Coordinates of N, CA, C and O in Angstrom, one line a residue:
M1 N -27.2 21.2 13.3 CA -26.5 21.0 14.4 C -25.6 19.9 14.0 O -26.1 18.8 13.4
T2 N -24.4 19.6 14.6 CA -23.4 18.8 14.4 C -23.7 17.7 15.2 O -24.0 17.8 16.6
Q3 N -23.6 16.4 14.7 CA -23.9 15.2 15.6 C -22.3 14.7 16.3 O -21.4 15.0 15.7
Q4 N -22.5 14.6 17.4 CA -21.2 14.2 18.5 C -21.2 12.8 18.1 O -22.0 11.9 17.7
L5 N -20.0 12.6 17.9 CA -19.2 11.2 17.6 C -19.1 10.4 19.0 O -18.6 11.1 19.9
D6 N -19.4 9.1 19.0 CA -19.5 8.4 20.2 C -17.8 8.1 20.4 O -17.0 7.6 19.4
P7 N -17.3 8.6 21.6 CA -16.0 8.2 21.9 C -15.5 6.8 22.0 O -14.4 6.5 21.8
D8 N -16.4 6.1 22.1 CA -16.0 4.5 22.0 C -16.5 3.7 20.6 O -16.7 2.5 20.6
M9 N -16.4 4.7 19.8 CA -17.0 4.1 18.3 C -16.0 3.0 17.8 O -16.3 2.2 16.9
F10 N -14.6 2.9 18.3 CA -13.8 2.1 18.0 C -13.6 0.6 18.9 O -12.7 0.2 18.5
A11 N -14.5 0.9 19.6 CA -14.2 -0.2 20.8 C -14.4 -1.4 20.4 O -13.7 -2.5 21.0
G12 N -15.2 -1.8 19.3 CA -15.4 -3.1 18.9 C -14.4 -3.5 17.7 O -14.3 -4.6 17.3
C13 N -13.2 -2.7 17.3 CA -12.5 -2.8 16.4 C -10.9 -2.8 17.1 O -10.3 -1.7 17.2
R14 N -10.5 -4.0 17.2 CA -9.2 -4.0 17.9 C -8.0 -3.4 17.0 O -7.0 -3.1 17.3
A15 N -8.3 -3.6 15.7 CA -7.3 -3.1 14.7 C -7.0 -1.6 15.0 O -6.2 -1.1 14.5
S16 N -8.1 -0.8 15.5 CA -7.8 0.6 15.8 C -6.5 0.9 16.7 O -6.1 2.0 16.8
E17 N -6.4 0.0 17.5 CA -5.3 0.0 18.4 C -4.0 0.0 17.8 O -3.0 0.3 18.4
T18 N -3.9 -1.2 17.1 CA -2.4 -1.5 16.2 C -3.0 -1.4 14.8 O -3.0 -2.6 14.2
P19 N -3.3 -0.3 14.0 CA -3.7 -0.4 12.7 C -2.6 -1.2 11.7 O -1.5 -1.1 12.1
L20 N -3.2 -1.8 10.8 CA -2.6 -2.6 9.8 C -2.1 -1.6 8.4 O -2.5 -1.8 7.5
F21 N -1.3 -0.5 8.8 CA -0.9 0.3 7.7 C -0.2 -0.2 6.6 O -0.3 0.2 5.6
R22 N 0.4 -1.4 7.0 CA 1.2 -2.0 6.0 C 0.4 -2.5 4.6 O 0.8 -2.1 3.5
V23 N -0.8 -2.5 4.7 CA -1.5 -3.1 3.4 C -1.8 -1.9 2.6 O -1.9 -2.1 1.6
G24 N -2.1 -0.9 3.3 CA -2.4 0.7 2.3 C -0.9 1.3 2.0 O -1.1 2.3 1.5
D25 N 0.1 0.8 2.2 CA 1.3 1.5 1.8 C 1.4 1.6 0.4 O 0.8 0.7 -0.4
K26 N 2.5 2.2 -0.2 CA 2.7 2.1 -1.8 C 3.0 0.8 -2.2 O 2.5 0.6 -3.6
W27 N 3.9 0.3 -1.7 CA 4.6 -1.1 -2.1 C 3.8 -2.5 -1.7 O 4.1 -3.5 -2.5
T28 N 3.4 -2.6 -0.7 CA 2.9 -3.9 -0.2 C 1.8 -4.7 -0.9 O 2.0 -5.7 -1.4
G29 N 0.8 -3.9 -1.7 CA -0.1 -4.5 -2.5 C 0.7 -4.9 -3.6 O 0.4 -6.1 -4.3
R30 N 1.5 -4.2 -4.1 CA 2.3 -4.3 -5.7 C 3.1 -5.9 -5.2 O 3.2 -6.6 -6.2
I31 N 3.8 -5.7 -4.2 CA 4.6 -7.2 -3.9 C 3.5 -8.1 -3.7 O 3.9 -9.4 -4.1
I32 N 2.3 -8.2 -2.9 CA 1.6 -9.1 -2.9 C 1.0 -9.7 -4.3 O 1.0 -11.0 -4.6
R33 N 0.9 -8.8 -5.4 CA 0.6 -9.1 -6.5 C 1.6 -9.9 -7.2 O 1.5 -10.9 -8.0
C34 N 2.8 -9.5 -7.0 CA 4.0 -10.3 -7.6 C 4.3 -11.4 -7.1 O 4.8 -12.5 -7.7
L35 N 3.7 -11.8 -6.0 CA 3.9 -13.2 -5.1 C 2.7 -14.0 -5.3 O 2.9 -15.0 -4.7
E36 N 1.6 -13.4 -6.0 CA 0.5 -14.2 -6.0 C 0.8 -15.7 -6.6 O 0.2 -16.8 -6.5
T37 N 1.5 -15.8 -7.7 CA 2.0 -17.1 -8.5 C 3.0 -17.9 -8.0 O 3.3 -18.9 -8.4
G38 N 3.5 -17.5 -6.9 CA 4.5 -18.1 -6.2 C 5.6 -17.4 -5.8 O 6.1 -16.4 -5.8
P39 N 6.9 -18.3 -5.1 CA 8.1 -17.3 -4.6 C 8.8 -16.9 -5.8 O 8.7 -17.2 -6.8
R40 N 9.3 -15.8 -5.1 CA 10.2 -15.1 -6.2 C 11.6 -14.5 -5.4 O 11.6 -14.2 -4.3
R41 N 12.5 -14.3 -6.2 CA 13.8 -13.8 -5.7 C 13.7 -12.4 -5.8 O 12.8 -11.9 -6.5
F42 N 14.6 -11.5 -5.0 CA 14.6 -10.3 -4.8 C 14.7 -9.7 -6.2 O 14.0 -8.8 -6.4
S43 N 15.6 -10.1 -7.0 CA 16.0 -9.6 -8.5 C 14.7 -9.8 -9.2 O 14.5 -9.0 -10.2
E44 N 14.0 -10.8 -9.1 CA 12.9 -11.0 -9.8 C 11.6 -10.1 -9.5 O 10.7 -9.5 -10.4
L45 N 11.6 -9.5 -8.2 CA 10.6 -8.7 -7.6 C 11.1 -7.2 -8.3 O 10.1 -6.5 -8.5
Q46 N 12.4 -7.1 -8.5 CA 12.8 -5.7 -8.8 C 12.3 -5.5 -10.5 O 12.2 -4.0 -10.7
V47 N 11.9 -6.2 -11.1 CA 11.8 -6.2 -12.7 C 10.3 -5.5 -12.7 O 10.3 -4.5 -13.3
P48 N 9.2 -6.1 -12.2 CA 8.0 -5.3 -12.2 C 7.8 -4.3 -11.2 O 7.0 -3.3 -11.4
L49 N 8.6 -4.0 -10.2 CA 8.8 -3.0 -9.3 C 10.0 -1.9 -9.5 O 10.4 -1.7 -8.5
R50 N 10.2 -1.8 -10.9 CA 11.4 -1.0 -11.1 C 11.5 0.4 -10.4 O 12.6 1.0 -10.3
E51 N 10.2 0.7 -10.1 CA 10.2 2.2 -9.5 C 10.7 2.3 -8.1 O 11.1 3.4 -7.6
V52 N 10.7 1.2 -7.5 CA 11.1 1.0 -6.0 C 12.7 0.8 -5.8 O 13.2 0.1 -6.7
T53 N 13.3 1.6 -4.9 CA 14.7 1.5 -4.7 C 14.9 0.0 -4.0 O 14.1 -0.4 -3.2
P54 N 15.9 -0.5 -4.1 CA 16.4 -1.7 -3.4 C 16.1 -1.5 -1.8 O 15.8 -2.4 -1.2
K55 N 16.5 -0.3 -1.2 CA 16.3 -0.1 0.1 C 15.0 -0.2 0.6 O 14.7 -0.9 1.5
V56 N 14.2 0.6 -0.2 CA 12.8 0.4 0.3 C 12.0 -1.0 0.0 O 11.3 -1.6 0.7
L57 N 12.4 -1.5 -1.2 CA 12.0 -2.9 -1.3 C 12.5 -3.9 -0.1 O 11.6 -4.7 0.3
T58 N 13.7 -3.8 0.4 CA 14.2 -4.6 1.4 C 13.2 -4.2 2.7 O 13.1 -5.2 3.4
E59 N 13.2 -3.0 3.0 CA 12.6 -2.4 4.1 C 11.0 -2.8 4.0 O 10.3 -3.4 5.2
T60 N 10.2 -2.9 2.8 CA 9.0 -3.3 2.8 C 8.9 -4.8 3.0 O 8.0 -5.5 3.7
L61 N 9.9 -5.5 2.4 CA 9.7 -7.1 2.6 C 10.0 -7.5 4.0 O 9.3 -8.3 4.6
R62 N 11.0 -6.9 4.6 CA 11.1 -7.3 6.0 C 9.9 -6.8 7.0 O 9.6 -7.5 7.9
A63 N 9.2 -5.7 6.8 CA 8.1 -5.4 7.4 C 7.2 -6.4 7.1 O 6.2 -6.8 8.1
M64 N 6.9 -6.8 5.8 CA 5.8 -7.8 5.5 C 6.2 -9.1 6.2 O 5.2 -9.8 6.7
E65 N 7.5 -9.5 6.3 CA 7.9 -10.6 6.9 C 7.5 -10.4 8.6 O 6.9 -11.4 9.0
R66 N 7.7 -9.4 9.0 CA 7.4 -9.2 10.5 C 5.9 -9.4 10.5 O 5.5 -9.8 11.7
D67 N 5.2 -8.8 9.9 CA 3.6 -9.0 10.2 C 3.2 -10.4 9.7 O 1.8 -10.4 9.6
G68 N 3.8 -11.2 9.4 CA 3.5 -12.5 8.9 C 2.8 -12.6 7.5 O 2.2 -13.7 7.1
L69 N 3.2 -11.7 6.6 CA 2.5 -11.7 5.4 C 3.4 -12.6 4.2 O 2.8 -12.9 3.2
V70 N 4.8 -12.5 4.7 CA 5.8 -13.1 3.6 C 6.5 -14.1 4.4 O 7.0 -13.6 5.5
K71 N 7.0 -15.1 3.7 CA 8.2 -15.9 4.4 C 9.1 -15.8 3.7 O 9.2 -15.7 2.2
R72 N 10.5 -15.6 4.1 CA 11.8 -15.5 3.3 C 12.3 -16.7 3.7 O 12.8 -17.1 4.7
T73 N 13.0 -17.3 2.7 CA 14.0 -18.5 2.8 C 15.0 -18.1 2.0 O 15.5 -17.9 1.0
A74 N 16.1 -18.4 3.0 CA 17.6 -18.2 2.6 C 18.3 -19.5 2.1 O 18.0 -20.4 3.0
Y75 N 18.9 -19.8 1.0 CA 19.4 -21.1 0.8 C 20.8 -20.9 1.1 O 21.5 -20.0 0.3
A76 N 21.5 -21.8 1.6 CA 23.0 -21.9 1.7 C 23.6 -22.4 0.5 O 24.0 -23.3 0.3
E77 N 23.7 -21.4 -0.5 CA 24.3 -21.7 -1.6 C 25.4 -20.6 -2.1 O 25.5 -19.5 -1.5
M78 N 25.9 -20.7 -3.1 CA 27.2 -19.8 -3.6 C 26.8 -19.6 -5.0 O 26.9 -20.5 -6.0
P79 N 26.3 -18.2 -5.4 CA 25.8 -17.2 -4.5 C 24.8 -17.4 -3.5 O 23.9 -18.3 -4.2
P80 N 24.7 -16.8 -2.5 CA 23.6 -16.8 -1.5 C 22.2 -16.7 -2.4 O 22.0 -15.7 -3.3
R81 N 21.0 -17.4 -2.2 CA 19.7 -17.3 -2.8 C 18.7 -16.9 -1.7 O 18.6 -17.8 -0.8
V82 N 18.0 -15.9 -1.9 CA 17.0 -15.7 -1.1 C 15.5 -15.6 -1.9 O 15.5 -15.0 -2.8
E83 N 14.4 -16.3 -1.4 CA 13.2 -16.2 -2.0 C 12.1 -15.8 -1.2 O 12.4 -16.1 0.1
Y84 N 11.2 -15.1 -1.5 CA 10.0 -14.5 -1.0 C 8.8 -15.3 -1.4 O 8.8 -15.5 -2.7
E85 N 7.6 -15.5 -0.5 CA 6.7 -16.2 -1.0 C 5.5 -15.5 0.3 O 5.8 -15.3 1.3
L86 N 4.5 -15.7 -0.2 CA 3.2 -15.2 0.6 C 2.8 -16.3 1.6 O 2.9 -17.6 1.3
T87 N 2.6 -16.0 2.7 CA 2.3 -17.1 3.8 C 0.8 -17.2 3.5 O 0.1 -16.6 2.7
A88 N 0.2 -18.0 4.4 CA -1.2 -18.3 4.4 C -2.0 -17.0 4.8 O -2.9 -16.5 4.2
L89 N -1.4 -16.3 5.6 CA -2.1 -15.1 6.1 C -1.8 -13.9 4.8 O -2.7 -13.4 4.6
G90 N -0.8 -13.9 4.3 CA -0.7 -13.0 3.3 C -1.7 -13.4 2.1 O -2.2 -12.4 1.2
R91 N -1.8 -14.6 1.9 CA -2.8 -15.0 0.7 C -4.1 -14.7 0.9 O -5.1 -14.2 0.0
T92 N -4.6 -14.4 2.3 CA -5.9 -14.0 2.5 C -6.3 -12.5 2.1 O -7.4 -12.1 1.9
L93 N -5.3 -11.6 1.8 CA -5.3 -10.7 1.1 C -5.8 -10.4 -0.3 O -6.0 -9.4 -0.6
R94 N -5.5 -11.4 -1.0 CA -5.9 -11.4 -2.4 C -7.3 -10.9 -2.7 O -7.5 -10.2 -3.4
E95 N -8.1 -11.4 -1.9 CA -9.7 -11.4 -2.2 C -10.1 -9.8 -1.8 O -10.7 -9.2 -2.8
P96 N -9.7 -9.3 -0.7 CA -9.9 -7.9 -0.3 C -9.3 -6.9 -1.5 O -9.8 -5.7 -1.6
M97 N -7.8 -7.4 -1.9 CA -7.4 -6.5 -2.7 C -8.0 -6.5 -4.2 O -8.2 -5.4 -4.7
A98 N -8.6 -7.7 -4.6 CA -9.3 -7.8 -5.9 C -10.6 -6.8 -5.7 O -10.9 -6.0 -6.7
A99 N -11.2 -6.7 -4.4 CA -12.2 -6.0 -4.3 C -12.0 -4.5 -4.5 O -12.9 -3.8 -5.1
F100 N -10.8 -4.2 -3.9 CA -10.5 -2.8 -3.8 C -10.1 -2.2 -5.2 O -10.4 -1.1 -5.8
C101 N -9.3 -3.2 -6.0 CA -9.1 -3.1 -7.6 C -10.4 -2.7 -8.3 O -10.6 -1.8 -9.1
E102 N -11.4 -3.6 -8.2 CA -12.6 -3.4 -8.9 C -13.3 -2.0 -8.3 O -13.8 -1.5 -9.1
W103 N -13.3 -1.7 -7.2 CA -13.7 -0.4 -6.8 C -13.2 0.7 -7.5 O -13.7 1.7 -7.7
S104 N -11.9 0.6 -7.3 CA -11.0 1.5 -8.0 C -11.3 1.8 -9.5 O -11.4 2.9 -9.7
A105 N -11.4 0.9 -10.2 CA -11.6 0.8 -11.6 C -12.9 1.5 -11.8 O -13.2 2.1 -12.8
A106 N -14.0 0.8 -11.1 CA -15.5 1.6 -11.1 C -15.7 3.1 -10.7 O -16.4 3.8 -11.2
H107 N -15.0 3.4 -9.6 CA -15.1 4.8 -9.4 C -13.7 5.7 -9.5 O -14.0 6.9 -9.3
Q108 N -13.0 5.4 -10.3 CA -11.8 6.3 -10.9 C -12.2 7.4 -11.4 O -11.9 8.5 -10.9
P109 N -13.2 7.5 -12.3 CA -13.5 8.7 -12.9 C -13.9 9.7 -12.0 O -13.7 10.9 -12.0
E110 N -15.0 9.2 -11.0 CA -15.4 10.1 -9.8 C -14.3 10.6 -9.1 O -14.4 11.8 -8.7
V111 N -13.4 9.8 -8.8 CA -12.3 10.3 -7.7 C -11.4 11.4 -8.5 O -11.3 12.5 -7.9
L112 N -11.1 11.3 -9.7 CA -10.3 12.2 -10.3 C -11.0 13.4 -10.6 O -10.5 14.5 -10.6
E113 N -12.2 13.5 -10.9 CA -13.2 14.5 -11.1 C -13.2 15.3 -9.7 O -13.1 16.5 -9.8
A114 N -13.4 14.5 -8.7 CA -13.6 15.1 -7.1 C -11.8 15.9 -7.1 O -11.8 17.1 -6.3
R115 N -10.8 15.1 -7.5 CA -9.5 15.9 -7.3 C -9.4 17.1 -8.0 O -9.0 18.1 -7.6
D116 N -9.9 17.0 -9.4 CA -9.7 18.1 -10.2 C -10.5 19.5 -9.6 O -10.2 20.5 -9.7
A117 N -11.8 18.9 -9.2 CA -12.7 20.1 -8.6 C -11.9 20.8 -7.3 O -12.0 22.2 -7.5
H118 N -11.3 19.7 -6.5 CA -10.7 20.3 -5.3 C -9.5 21.4 -5.7 O -9.2 22.5 -5.2
E119 N -8.8 20.9 -6.8 CA -7.7 21.6 -7.3 C -8.1 23.1 -7.9 O -7.5 24.1 -7.4
R120 N -9.3 22.9 -8.7 CA -9.6 24.4 -9.1 C -10.0 25.5 -7.8 O -9.8 26.4 -8.1
V121 N -10.7 24.8 -7.0 CA -11.3 25.5 -5.6 C -10.0 26.0 -5.1 O -10.0 27.2 -4.7
T122 N -8.9 25.1 -4.8 CA -7.8 25.6 -3.9 C -6.9 26.6 -4.9 O -6.6 27.5 -4.4
L123 N -7.0 26.5 -6.2 CA -6.1 27.2 -7.1 C -7.0 28.7 -7.0 O -6.4 29.9 -7.0
A124 N -8.2 28.9 -7.2 CA -9.1 30.2 -7.2 C -9.0 30.9 -5.6 O -8.8 32.0 -5.7
R125 N -9.0 30.0 -4.5 CA -8.7 30.6 -3.5 C -7.3 31.1 -3.2 O -7.4 32.4 -2.7
E126 N -6.3 30.5 -3.8 CA -5.0 31.1 -3.7 C -5.0 32.3 -4.2 O -4.3 33.2 -4.2
A127 N -5.3 32.4 -5.6 CA -5.6 33.4 -6.4 C -6.1 34.7 -5.7 O -5.7 35.9 -5.9
A128 N -7.4 34.4 -5.2 CA -8.1 35.5 -4.4 C -7.3 35.9 -3.2 O -7.2 37.2 -2.9
D129 N -6.6 35.0 -2.7 CA -5.9 35.5 -1.4 C -4.7 36.5 -1.9 O -4.4 37.4 -1.2
R130 N -4.1 36.0 -3.1 CA -2.9 36.8 -3.4 C -3.7 38.3 -3.9 O -2.8 39.2 -3.8
G131 N -4.5 38.2 -4.4 CA -5.1 39.6 -4.9 C -5.5 40.5 -3.8 O -5.6 41.7 -3.8
S132 N -6.1 39.7 -2.8 CA -6.4 40.7 -1.4 C -5.2 40.9 -0.6 O -5.5 41.6 0.5
G133 N -4.1 40.3 -0.8 CA -2.9 40.7 0.1 C -2.8 39.8 0.9 O -1.9 40.0 2.1
R134 N -3.8 38.8 1.4 CA -3.5 38.0 2.3 C -2.5 36.8 2.3 O -2.3 36.3 3.2
F135 N -2.0 36.7 0.9 CA -1.1 35.5 0.7 C 0.5 36.0 0.7 O 0.8 36.8 0.6

């Protein structure tokens, strides 16, 4: 018998109304790590984040600024200089991120094995479907 889920199970969690997906995206955690030691210029962020396009880096930094995680400071110089740094709110993410990194390191073999097992089942199912003419 399947247990019914409580329709009000998220009532005590306001985050479910406006989820903070920003922290779980591909680049935010990496940017936070890059800014842990202090302010950085855009070009300085591009070095360790070489896989990210300038457009995506800009969009991510803007979203992080909007969410209060990053402070952007523009200096009236020639050429113009802009620095990004973690806000007090952004710095509060370092501890949960460290815990997640520890969890990932401890459980990576299990996750990779689960992915491999899922892939084997999926491939076997697709092969069976092709053989039966259902695919």
